[in-house]
mmCIF file with all atom_site columns, C-alpha atoms in Angstrom:
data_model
loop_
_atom_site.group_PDB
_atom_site.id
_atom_site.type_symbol
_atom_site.label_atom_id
_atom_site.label_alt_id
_atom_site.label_comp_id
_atom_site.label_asym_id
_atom_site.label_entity_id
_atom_site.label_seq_id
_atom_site.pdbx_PDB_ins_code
_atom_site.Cartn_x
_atom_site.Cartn_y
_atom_site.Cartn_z
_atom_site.occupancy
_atom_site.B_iso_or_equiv
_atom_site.pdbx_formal_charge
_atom_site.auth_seq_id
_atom_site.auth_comp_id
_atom_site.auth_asym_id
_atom_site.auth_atom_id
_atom_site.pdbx_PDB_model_num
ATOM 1   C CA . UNK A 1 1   ? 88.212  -34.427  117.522 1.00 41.00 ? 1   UNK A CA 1
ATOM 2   C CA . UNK A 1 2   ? 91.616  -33.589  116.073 1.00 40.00 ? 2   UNK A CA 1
ATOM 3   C CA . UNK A 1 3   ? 93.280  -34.505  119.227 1.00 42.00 ? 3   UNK A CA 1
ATOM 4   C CA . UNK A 1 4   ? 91.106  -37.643  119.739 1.00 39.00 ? 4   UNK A CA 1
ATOM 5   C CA . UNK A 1 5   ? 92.365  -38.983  116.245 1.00 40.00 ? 5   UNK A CA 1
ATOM 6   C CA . UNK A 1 6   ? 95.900  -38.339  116.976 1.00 34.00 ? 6   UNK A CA 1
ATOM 7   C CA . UNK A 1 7   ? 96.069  -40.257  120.030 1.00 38.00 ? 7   UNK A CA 1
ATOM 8   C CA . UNK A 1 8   ? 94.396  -43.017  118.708 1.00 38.00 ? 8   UNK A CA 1
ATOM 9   C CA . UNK A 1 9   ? 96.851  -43.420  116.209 1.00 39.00 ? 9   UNK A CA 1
ATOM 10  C CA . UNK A 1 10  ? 99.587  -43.288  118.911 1.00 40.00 ? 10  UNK A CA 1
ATOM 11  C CA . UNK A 1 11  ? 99.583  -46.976  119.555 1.00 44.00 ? 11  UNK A CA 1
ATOM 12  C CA . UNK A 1 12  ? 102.397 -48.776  121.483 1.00 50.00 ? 12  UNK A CA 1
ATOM 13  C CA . UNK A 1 13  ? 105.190 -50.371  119.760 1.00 43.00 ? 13  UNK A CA 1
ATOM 14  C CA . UNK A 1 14  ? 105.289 -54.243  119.928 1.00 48.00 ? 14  UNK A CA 1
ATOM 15  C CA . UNK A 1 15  ? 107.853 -55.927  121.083 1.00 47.00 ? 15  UNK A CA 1
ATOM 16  C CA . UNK A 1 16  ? 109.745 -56.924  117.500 1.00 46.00 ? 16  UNK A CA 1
ATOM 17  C CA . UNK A 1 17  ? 109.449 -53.756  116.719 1.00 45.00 ? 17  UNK A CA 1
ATOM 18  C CA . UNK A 1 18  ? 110.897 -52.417  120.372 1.00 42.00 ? 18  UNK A CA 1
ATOM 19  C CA . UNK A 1 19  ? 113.776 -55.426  119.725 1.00 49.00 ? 19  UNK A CA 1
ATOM 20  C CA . UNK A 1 20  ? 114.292 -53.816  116.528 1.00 53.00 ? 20  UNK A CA 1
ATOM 21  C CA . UNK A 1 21  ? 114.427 -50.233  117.343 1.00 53.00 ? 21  UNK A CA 1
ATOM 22  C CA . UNK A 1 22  ? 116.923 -51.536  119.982 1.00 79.00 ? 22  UNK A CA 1
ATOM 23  C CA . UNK A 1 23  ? 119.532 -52.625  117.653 1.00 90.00 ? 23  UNK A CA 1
ATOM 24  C CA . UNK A 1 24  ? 122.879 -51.620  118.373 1.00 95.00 ? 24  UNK A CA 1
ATOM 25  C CA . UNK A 1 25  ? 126.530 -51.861  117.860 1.00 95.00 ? 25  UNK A CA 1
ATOM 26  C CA . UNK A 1 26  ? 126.750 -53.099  121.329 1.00 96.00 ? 26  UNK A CA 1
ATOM 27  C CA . UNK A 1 27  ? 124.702 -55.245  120.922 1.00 96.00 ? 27  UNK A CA 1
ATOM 28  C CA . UNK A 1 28  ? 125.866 -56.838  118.087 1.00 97.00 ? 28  UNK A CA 1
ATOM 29  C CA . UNK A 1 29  ? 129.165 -56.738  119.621 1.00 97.00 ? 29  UNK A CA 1
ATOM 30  C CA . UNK A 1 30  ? 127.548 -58.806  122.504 1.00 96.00 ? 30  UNK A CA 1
ATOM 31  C CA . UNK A 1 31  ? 125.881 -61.344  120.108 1.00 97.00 ? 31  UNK A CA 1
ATOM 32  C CA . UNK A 1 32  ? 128.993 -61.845  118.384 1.00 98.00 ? 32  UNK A CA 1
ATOM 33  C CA . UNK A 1 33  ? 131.086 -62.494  121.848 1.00 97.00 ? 33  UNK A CA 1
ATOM 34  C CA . UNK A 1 34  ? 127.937 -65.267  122.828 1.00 97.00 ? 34  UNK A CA 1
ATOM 35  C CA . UNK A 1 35  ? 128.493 -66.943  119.643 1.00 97.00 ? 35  UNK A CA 1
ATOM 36  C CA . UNK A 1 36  ? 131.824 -67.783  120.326 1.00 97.00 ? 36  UNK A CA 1
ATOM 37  C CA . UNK A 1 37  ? 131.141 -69.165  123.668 1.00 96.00 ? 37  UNK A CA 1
ATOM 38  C CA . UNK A 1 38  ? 129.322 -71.358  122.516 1.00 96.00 ? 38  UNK A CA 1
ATOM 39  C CA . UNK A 1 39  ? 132.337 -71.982  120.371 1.00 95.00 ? 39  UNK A CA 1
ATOM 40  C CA . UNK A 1 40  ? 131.214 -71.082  116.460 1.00 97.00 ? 40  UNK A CA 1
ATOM 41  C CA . UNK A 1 41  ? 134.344 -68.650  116.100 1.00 97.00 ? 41  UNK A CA 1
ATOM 42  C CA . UNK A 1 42  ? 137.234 -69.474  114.382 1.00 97.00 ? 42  UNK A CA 1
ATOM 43  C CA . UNK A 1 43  ? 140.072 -66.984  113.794 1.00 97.00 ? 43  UNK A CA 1
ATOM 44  C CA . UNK A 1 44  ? 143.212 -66.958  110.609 1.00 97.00 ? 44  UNK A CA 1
ATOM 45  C CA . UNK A 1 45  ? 145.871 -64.769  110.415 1.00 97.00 ? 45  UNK A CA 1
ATOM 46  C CA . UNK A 1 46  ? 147.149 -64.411  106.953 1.00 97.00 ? 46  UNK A CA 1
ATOM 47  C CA . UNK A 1 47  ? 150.976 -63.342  106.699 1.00 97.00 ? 47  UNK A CA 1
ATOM 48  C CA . UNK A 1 48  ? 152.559 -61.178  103.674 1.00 96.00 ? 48  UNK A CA 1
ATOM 49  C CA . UNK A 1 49  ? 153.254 -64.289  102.161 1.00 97.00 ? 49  UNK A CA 1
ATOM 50  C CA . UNK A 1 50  ? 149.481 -65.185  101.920 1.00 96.00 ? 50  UNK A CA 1
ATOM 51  C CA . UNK A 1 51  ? 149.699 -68.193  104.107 1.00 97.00 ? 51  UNK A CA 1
ATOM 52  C CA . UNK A 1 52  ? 146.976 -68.519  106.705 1.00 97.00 ? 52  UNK A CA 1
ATOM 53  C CA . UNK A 1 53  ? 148.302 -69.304  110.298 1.00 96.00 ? 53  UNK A CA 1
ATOM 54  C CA . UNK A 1 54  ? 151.832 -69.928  108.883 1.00 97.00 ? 54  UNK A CA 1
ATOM 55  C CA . UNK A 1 55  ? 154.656 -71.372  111.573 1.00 97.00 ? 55  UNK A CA 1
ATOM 56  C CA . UNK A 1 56  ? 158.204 -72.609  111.670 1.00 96.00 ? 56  UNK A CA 1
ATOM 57  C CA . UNK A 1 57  ? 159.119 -75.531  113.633 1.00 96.00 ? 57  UNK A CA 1
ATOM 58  C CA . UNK A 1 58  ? 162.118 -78.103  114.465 1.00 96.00 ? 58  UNK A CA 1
ATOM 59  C CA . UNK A 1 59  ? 161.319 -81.899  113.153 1.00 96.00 ? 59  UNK A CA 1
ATOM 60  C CA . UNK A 1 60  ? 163.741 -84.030  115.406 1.00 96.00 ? 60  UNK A CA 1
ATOM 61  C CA . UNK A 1 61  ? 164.433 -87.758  114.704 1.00 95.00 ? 61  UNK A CA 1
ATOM 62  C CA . UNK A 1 62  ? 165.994 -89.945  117.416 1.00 92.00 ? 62  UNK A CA 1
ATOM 63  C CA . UNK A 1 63  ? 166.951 -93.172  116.089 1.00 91.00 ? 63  UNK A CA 1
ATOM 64  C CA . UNK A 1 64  ? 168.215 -96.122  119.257 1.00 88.00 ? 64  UNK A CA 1
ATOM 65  C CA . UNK A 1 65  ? 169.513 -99.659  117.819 1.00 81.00 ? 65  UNK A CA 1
ATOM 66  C CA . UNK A 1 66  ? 169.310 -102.049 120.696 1.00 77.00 ? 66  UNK A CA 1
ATOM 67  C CA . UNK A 1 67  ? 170.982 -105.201 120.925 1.00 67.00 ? 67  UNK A CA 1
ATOM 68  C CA . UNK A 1 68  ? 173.854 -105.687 123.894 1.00 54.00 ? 68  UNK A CA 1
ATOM 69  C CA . UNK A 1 69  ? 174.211 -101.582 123.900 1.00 63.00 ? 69  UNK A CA 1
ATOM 70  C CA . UNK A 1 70  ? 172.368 -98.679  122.919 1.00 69.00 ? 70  UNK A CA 1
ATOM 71  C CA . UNK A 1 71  ? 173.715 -96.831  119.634 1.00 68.00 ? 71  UNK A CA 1
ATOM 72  C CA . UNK A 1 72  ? 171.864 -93.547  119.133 1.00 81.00 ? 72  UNK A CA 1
ATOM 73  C CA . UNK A 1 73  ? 171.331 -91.302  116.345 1.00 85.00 ? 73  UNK A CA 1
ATOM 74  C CA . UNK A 1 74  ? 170.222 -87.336  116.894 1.00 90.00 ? 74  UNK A CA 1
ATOM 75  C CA . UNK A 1 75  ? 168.891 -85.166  113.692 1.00 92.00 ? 75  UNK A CA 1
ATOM 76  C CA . UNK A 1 76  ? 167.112 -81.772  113.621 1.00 94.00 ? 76  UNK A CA 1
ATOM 77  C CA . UNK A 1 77  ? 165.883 -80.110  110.615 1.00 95.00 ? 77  UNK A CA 1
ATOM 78  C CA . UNK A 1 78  ? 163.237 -76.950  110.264 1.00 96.00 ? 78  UNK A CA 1
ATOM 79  C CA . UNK A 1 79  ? 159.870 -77.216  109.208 1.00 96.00 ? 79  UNK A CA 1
ATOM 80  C CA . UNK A 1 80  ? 157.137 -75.489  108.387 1.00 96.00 ? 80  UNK A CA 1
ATOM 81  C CA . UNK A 1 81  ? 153.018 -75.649  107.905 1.00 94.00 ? 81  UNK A CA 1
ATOM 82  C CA . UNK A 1 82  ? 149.768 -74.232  108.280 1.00 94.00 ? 82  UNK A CA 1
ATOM 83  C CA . UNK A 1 83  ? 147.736 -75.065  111.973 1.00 93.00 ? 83  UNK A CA 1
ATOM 84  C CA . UNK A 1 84  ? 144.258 -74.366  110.195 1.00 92.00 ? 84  UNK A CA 1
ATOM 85  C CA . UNK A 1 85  ? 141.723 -72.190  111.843 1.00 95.00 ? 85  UNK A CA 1
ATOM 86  C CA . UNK A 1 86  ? 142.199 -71.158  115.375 1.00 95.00 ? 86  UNK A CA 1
ATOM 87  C CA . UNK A 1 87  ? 139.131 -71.769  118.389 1.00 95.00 ? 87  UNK A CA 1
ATOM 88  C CA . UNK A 1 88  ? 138.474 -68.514  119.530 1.00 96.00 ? 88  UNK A CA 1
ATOM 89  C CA . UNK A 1 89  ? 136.510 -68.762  123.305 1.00 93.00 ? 89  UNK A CA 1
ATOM 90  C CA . UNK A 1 90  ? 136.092 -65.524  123.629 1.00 94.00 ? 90  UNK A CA 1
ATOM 91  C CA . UNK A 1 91  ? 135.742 -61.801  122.020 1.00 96.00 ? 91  UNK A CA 1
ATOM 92  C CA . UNK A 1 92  ? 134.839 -58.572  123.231 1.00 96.00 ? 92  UNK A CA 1
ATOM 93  C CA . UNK A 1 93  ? 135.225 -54.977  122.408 1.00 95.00 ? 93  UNK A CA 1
ATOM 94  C CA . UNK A 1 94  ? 137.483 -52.066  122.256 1.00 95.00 ? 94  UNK A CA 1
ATOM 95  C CA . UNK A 1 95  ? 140.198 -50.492  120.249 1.00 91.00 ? 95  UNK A CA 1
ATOM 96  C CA . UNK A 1 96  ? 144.407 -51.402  120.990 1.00 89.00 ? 96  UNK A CA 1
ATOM 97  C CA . UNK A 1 97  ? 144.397 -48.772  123.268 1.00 91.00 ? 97  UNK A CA 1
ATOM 98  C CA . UNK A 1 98  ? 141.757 -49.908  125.529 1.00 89.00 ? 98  UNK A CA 1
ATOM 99  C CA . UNK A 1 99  ? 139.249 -47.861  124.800 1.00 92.00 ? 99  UNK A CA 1
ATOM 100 C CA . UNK A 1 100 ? 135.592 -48.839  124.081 1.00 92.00 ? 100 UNK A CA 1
ATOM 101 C CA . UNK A 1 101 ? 135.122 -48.945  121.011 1.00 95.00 ? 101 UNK A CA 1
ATOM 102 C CA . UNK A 1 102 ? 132.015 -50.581  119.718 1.00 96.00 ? 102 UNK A CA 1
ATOM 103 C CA . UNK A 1 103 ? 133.060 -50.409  116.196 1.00 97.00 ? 103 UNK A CA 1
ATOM 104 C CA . UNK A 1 104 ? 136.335 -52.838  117.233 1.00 97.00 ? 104 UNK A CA 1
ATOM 105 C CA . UNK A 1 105 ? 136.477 -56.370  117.759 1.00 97.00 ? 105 UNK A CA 1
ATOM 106 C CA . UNK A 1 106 ? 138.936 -57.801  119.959 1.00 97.00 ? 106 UNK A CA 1
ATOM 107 C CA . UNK A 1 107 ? 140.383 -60.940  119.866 1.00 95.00 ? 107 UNK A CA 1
ATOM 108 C CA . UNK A 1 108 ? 142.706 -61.417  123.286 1.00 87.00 ? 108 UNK A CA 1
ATOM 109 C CA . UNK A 1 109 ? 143.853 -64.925  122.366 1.00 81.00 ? 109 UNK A CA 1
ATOM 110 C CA . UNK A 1 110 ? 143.033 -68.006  120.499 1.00 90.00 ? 110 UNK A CA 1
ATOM 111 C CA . UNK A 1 111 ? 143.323 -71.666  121.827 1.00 88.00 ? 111 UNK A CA 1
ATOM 112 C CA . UNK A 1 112 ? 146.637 -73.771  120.867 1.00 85.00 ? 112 UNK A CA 1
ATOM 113 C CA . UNK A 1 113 ? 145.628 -76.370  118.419 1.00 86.00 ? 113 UNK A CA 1
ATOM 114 C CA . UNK A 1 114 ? 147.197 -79.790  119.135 1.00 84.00 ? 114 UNK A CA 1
ATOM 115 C CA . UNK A 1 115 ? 148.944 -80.096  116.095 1.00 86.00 ? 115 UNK A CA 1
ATOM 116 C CA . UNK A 1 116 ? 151.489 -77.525  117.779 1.00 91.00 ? 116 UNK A CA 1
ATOM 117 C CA . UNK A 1 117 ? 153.202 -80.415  119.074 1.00 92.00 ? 117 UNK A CA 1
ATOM 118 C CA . UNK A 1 118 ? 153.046 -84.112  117.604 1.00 93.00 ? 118 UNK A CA 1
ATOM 119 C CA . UNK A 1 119 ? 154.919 -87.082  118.677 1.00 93.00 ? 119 UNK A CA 1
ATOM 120 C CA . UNK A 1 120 ? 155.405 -90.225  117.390 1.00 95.00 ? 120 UNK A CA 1
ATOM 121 C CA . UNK A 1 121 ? 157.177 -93.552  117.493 1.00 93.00 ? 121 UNK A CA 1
ATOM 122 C CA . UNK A 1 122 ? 158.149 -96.798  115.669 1.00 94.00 ? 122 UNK A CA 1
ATOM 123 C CA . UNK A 1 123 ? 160.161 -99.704  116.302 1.00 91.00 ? 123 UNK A CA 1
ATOM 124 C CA . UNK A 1 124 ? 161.294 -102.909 113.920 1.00 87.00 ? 124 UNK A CA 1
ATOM 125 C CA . UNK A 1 125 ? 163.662 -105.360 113.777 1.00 87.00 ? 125 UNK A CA 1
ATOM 126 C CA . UNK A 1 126 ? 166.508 -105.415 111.551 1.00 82.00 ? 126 UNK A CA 1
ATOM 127 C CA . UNK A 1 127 ? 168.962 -108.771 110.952 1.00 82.00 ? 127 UNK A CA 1
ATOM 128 C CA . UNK A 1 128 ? 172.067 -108.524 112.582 1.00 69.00 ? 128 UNK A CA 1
ATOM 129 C CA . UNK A 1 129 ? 174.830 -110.540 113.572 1.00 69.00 ? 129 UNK A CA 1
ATOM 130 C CA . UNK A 1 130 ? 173.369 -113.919 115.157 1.00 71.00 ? 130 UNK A CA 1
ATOM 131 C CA . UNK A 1 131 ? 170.525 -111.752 116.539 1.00 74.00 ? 131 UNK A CA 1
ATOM 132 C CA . UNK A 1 132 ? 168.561 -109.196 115.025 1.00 80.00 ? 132 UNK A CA 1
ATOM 133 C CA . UNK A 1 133 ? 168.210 -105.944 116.459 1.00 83.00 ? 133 UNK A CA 1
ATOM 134 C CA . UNK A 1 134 ? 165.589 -103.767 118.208 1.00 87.00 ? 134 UNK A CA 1
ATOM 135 C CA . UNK A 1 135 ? 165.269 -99.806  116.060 1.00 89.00 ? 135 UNK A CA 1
ATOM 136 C CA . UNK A 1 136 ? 163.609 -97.862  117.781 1.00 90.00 ? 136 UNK A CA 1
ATOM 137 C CA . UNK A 1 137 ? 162.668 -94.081  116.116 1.00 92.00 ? 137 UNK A CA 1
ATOM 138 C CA . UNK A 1 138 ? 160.939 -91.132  117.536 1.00 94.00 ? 138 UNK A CA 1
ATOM 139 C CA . UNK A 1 139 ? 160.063 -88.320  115.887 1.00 95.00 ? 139 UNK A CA 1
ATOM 140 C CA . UNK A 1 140 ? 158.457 -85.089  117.076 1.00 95.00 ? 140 UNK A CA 1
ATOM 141 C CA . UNK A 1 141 ? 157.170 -81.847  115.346 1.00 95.00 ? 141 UNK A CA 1
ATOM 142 C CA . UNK A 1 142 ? 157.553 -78.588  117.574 1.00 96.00 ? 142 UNK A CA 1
ATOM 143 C CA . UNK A 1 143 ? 155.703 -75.366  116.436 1.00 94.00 ? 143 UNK A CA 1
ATOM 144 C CA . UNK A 1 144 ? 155.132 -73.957  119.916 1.00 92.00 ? 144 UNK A CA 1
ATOM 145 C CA . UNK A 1 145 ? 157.995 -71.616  119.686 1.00 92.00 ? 145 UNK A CA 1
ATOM 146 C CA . UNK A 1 146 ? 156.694 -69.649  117.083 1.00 93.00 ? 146 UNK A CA 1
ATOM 147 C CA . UNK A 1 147 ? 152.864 -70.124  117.840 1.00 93.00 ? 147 UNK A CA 1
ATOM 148 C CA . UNK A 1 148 ? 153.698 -67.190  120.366 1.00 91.00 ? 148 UNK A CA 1
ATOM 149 C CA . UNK A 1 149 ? 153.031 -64.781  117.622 1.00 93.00 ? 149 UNK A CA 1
ATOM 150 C CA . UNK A 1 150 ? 149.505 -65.643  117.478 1.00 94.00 ? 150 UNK A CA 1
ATOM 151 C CA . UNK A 1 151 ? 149.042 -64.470  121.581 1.00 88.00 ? 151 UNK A CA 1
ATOM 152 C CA . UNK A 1 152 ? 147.320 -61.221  120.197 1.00 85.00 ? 152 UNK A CA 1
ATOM 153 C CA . UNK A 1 153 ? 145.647 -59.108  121.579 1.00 93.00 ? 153 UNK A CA 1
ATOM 154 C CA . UNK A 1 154 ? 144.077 -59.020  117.068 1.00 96.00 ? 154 UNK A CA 1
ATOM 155 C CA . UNK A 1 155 ? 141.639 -56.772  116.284 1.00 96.00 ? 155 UNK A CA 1
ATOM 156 C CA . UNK A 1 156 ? 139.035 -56.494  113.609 1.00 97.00 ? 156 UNK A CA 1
ATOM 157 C CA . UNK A 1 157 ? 138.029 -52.781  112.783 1.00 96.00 ? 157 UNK A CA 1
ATOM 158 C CA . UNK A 1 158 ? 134.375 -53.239  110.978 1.00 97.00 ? 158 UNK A CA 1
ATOM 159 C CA . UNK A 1 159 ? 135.165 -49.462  109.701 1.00 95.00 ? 159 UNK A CA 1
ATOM 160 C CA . UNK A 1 160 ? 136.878 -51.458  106.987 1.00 93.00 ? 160 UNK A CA 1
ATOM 161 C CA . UNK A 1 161 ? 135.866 -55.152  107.192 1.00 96.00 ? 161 UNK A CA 1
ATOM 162 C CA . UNK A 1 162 ? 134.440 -57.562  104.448 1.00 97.00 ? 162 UNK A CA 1
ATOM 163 C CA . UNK A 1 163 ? 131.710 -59.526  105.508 1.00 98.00 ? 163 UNK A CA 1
ATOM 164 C CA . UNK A 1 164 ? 131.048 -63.016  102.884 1.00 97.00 ? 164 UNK A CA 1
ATOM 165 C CA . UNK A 1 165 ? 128.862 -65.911  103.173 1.00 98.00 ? 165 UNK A CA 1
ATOM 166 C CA . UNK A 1 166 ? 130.232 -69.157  101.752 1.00 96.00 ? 166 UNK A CA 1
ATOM 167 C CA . UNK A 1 167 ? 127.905 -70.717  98.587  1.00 96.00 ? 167 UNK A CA 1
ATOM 168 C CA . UNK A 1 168 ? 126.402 -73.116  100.822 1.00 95.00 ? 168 UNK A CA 1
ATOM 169 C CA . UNK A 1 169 ? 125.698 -70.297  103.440 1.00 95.00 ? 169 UNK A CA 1
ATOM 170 C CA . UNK A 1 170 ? 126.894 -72.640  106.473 1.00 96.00 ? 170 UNK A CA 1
ATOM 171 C CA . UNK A 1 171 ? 130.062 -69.788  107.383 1.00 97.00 ? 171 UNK A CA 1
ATOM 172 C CA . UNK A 1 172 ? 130.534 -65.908  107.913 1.00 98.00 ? 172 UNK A CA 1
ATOM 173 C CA . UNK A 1 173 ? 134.000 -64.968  107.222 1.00 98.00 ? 173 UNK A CA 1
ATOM 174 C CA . UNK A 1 174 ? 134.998 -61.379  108.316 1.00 98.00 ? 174 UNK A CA 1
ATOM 175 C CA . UNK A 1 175 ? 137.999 -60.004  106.771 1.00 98.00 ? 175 UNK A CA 1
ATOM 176 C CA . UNK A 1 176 ? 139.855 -57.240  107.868 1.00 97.00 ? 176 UNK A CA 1
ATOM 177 C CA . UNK A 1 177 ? 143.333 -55.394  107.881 1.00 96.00 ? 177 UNK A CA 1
ATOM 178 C CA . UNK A 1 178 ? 145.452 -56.535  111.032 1.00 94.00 ? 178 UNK A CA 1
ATOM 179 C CA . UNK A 1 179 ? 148.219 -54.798  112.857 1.00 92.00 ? 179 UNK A CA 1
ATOM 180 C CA . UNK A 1 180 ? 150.379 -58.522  113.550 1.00 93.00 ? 180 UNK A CA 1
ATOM 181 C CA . UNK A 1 181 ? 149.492 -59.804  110.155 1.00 96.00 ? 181 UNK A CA 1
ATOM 182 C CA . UNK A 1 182 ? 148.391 -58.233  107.131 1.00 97.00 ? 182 UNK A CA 1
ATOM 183 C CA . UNK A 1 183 ? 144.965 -60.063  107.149 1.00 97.00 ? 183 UNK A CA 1
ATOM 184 C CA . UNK A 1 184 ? 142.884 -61.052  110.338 1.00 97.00 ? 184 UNK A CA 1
ATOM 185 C CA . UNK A 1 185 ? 139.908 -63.197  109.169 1.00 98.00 ? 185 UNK A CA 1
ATOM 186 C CA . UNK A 1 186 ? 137.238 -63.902  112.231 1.00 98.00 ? 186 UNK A CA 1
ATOM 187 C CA . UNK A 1 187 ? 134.893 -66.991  111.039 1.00 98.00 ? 187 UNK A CA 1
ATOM 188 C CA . UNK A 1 188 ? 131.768 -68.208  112.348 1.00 98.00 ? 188 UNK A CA 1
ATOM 189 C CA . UNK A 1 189 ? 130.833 -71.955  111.698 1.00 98.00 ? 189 UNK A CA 1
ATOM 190 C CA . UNK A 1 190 ? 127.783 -72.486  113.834 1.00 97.00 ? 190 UNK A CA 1
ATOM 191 C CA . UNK A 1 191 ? 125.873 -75.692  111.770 1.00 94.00 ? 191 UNK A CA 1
ATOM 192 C CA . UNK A 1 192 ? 122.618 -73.951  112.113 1.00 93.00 ? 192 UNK A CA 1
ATOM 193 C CA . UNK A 1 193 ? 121.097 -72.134  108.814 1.00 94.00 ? 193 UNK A CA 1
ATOM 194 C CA . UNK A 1 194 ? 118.825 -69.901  111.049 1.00 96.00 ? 194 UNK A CA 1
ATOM 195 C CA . UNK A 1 195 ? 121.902 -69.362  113.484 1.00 97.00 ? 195 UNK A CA 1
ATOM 196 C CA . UNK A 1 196 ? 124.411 -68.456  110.699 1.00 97.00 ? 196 UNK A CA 1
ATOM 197 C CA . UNK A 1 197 ? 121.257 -65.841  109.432 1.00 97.00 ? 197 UNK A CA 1
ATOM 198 C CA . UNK A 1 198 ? 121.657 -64.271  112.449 1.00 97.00 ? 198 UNK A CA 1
ATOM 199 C CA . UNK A 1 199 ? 125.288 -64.064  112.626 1.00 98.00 ? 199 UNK A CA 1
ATOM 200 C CA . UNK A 1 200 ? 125.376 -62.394  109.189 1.00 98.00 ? 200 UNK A CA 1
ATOM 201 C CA . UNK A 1 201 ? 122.825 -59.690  110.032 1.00 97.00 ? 201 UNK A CA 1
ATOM 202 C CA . UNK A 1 202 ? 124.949 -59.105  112.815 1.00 97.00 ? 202 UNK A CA 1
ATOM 203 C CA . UNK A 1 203 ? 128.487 -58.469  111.258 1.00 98.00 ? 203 UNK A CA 1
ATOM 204 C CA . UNK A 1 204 ? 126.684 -56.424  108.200 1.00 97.00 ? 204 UNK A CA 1
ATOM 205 C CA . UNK A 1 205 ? 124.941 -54.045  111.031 1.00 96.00 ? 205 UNK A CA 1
ATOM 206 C CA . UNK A 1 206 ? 128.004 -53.889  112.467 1.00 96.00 ? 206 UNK A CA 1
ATOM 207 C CA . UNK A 1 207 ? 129.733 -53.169  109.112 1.00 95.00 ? 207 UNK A CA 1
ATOM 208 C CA . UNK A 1 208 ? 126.738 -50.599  108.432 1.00 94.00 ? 208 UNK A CA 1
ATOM 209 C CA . UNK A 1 209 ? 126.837 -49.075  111.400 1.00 93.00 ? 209 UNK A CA 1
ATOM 210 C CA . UNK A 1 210 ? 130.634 -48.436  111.085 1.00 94.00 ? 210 UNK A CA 1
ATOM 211 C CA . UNK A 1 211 ? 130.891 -47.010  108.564 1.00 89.00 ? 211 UNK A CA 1
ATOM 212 C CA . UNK A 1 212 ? 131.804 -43.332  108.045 1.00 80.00 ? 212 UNK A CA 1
ATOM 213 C CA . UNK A 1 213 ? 130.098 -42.543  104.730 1.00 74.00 ? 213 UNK A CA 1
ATOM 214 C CA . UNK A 1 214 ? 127.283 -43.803  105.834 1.00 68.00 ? 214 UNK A CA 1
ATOM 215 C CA . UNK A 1 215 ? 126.441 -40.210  107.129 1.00 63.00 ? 215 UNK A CA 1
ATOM 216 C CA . UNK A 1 216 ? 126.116 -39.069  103.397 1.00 65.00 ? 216 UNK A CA 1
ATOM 217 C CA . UNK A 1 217 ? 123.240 -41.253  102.717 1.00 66.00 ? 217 UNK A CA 1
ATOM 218 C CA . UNK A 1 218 ? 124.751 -43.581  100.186 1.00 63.00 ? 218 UNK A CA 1
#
């Protein structure tokens, strides 16, 4: 009778409860990498200066007056700015080495915003001697010179990341220390409150699982 009560207590697991006994780092890692297919991950490098995705660039002003020749004018200057948050396409695992690592996050590139390069021109007329004359000015802004710095591989190490939810609870942000930059921040944005739910019980397993004192209990 004994036995007979045991093995009716034996029931199979359900599915949720198969899904959650399933949970990995893994597969965390691999729920992460889908959301940023689908293009919710954004990615900030903050530099010792605390400025997020920080470049230097050349501003260049060509200046043409037209009227029965062409008189040109050539000035350069440096600039700087911040490109906001970078796309990120695609993430995977594994430590700078190369070896898996589930507890790693690798980011192997980010996608060039277009405000790397900007161009623009204007013209006018200004009076001159009994005709007026054609200006003509272009200016451009060139940060794709030091954008190279951004080429990663970056990684975030969950052994030691921050996971926060904005106020309104529409973004992840996952802060970590960075080996380019002092700061590597990976964002998720994906305009879904169920979505973003998801997202943060991903990174905080991730963080949970990852961590080494976790061992102890507490």
């Amino acid at each position: 009778m004994l036995g007979m009560a045991l093995s009716a207590v034996s029931l199979p697991l359900s599915p949720v409860a198969l899904a959650q006994s399933a949970q990995t780092a893994e597969g965390a890692q691999a729920f992460l990498a889908a959301m940023a297919k689908q293009g919710f991950a954004r990615a900030t490098f903050v530099d010792a200066l605390g400025r997020p995705n920080h470049v230097t660039g050349t501003h260049t002003v060509e200046i043409s007056r037209i009227k029965l020749s062409i008189k040109e004018e050539k000035s350069t200057d440096t600039v700087e700015k911040s490109l906001g948050e970078f796309p990120v396409p695609d993430l995977s695992y594994g430590d700078a080495q190369g070896a898996a690592d589930a507890c790693t996050t690798r980011i192997d590139g980010v996608q060039m915003p277009a405000n790397v390069f900007e161009h623009n021109s204007t013209s006018w007329e200004e009076p001159g001697f009994l005709t007026s004359v054609t200006v003509l000015k272009n200016e451009s802004w060139n940060y794709t010179e030091d954008f190279k710095k951004f080429a990663g591989p970056h990684f975030v190490d969950w052994r030691q990341a921050q996971v926060v939810r904005s106020n309104d609870g529409s973004r992840i942000d996952v802060r970590a220390k960075g080996r380019a930059f002092p700061t590597n921040i990976l964002s998720f944005v994906p305009g879904d409150s169920e979505l973003a739910d998801r997202i943060e019980y991903a990174a905080k397993f991730l963080r949970m699982s990852c961590d080494e004192a976790a061992a102890t209990g507490f």
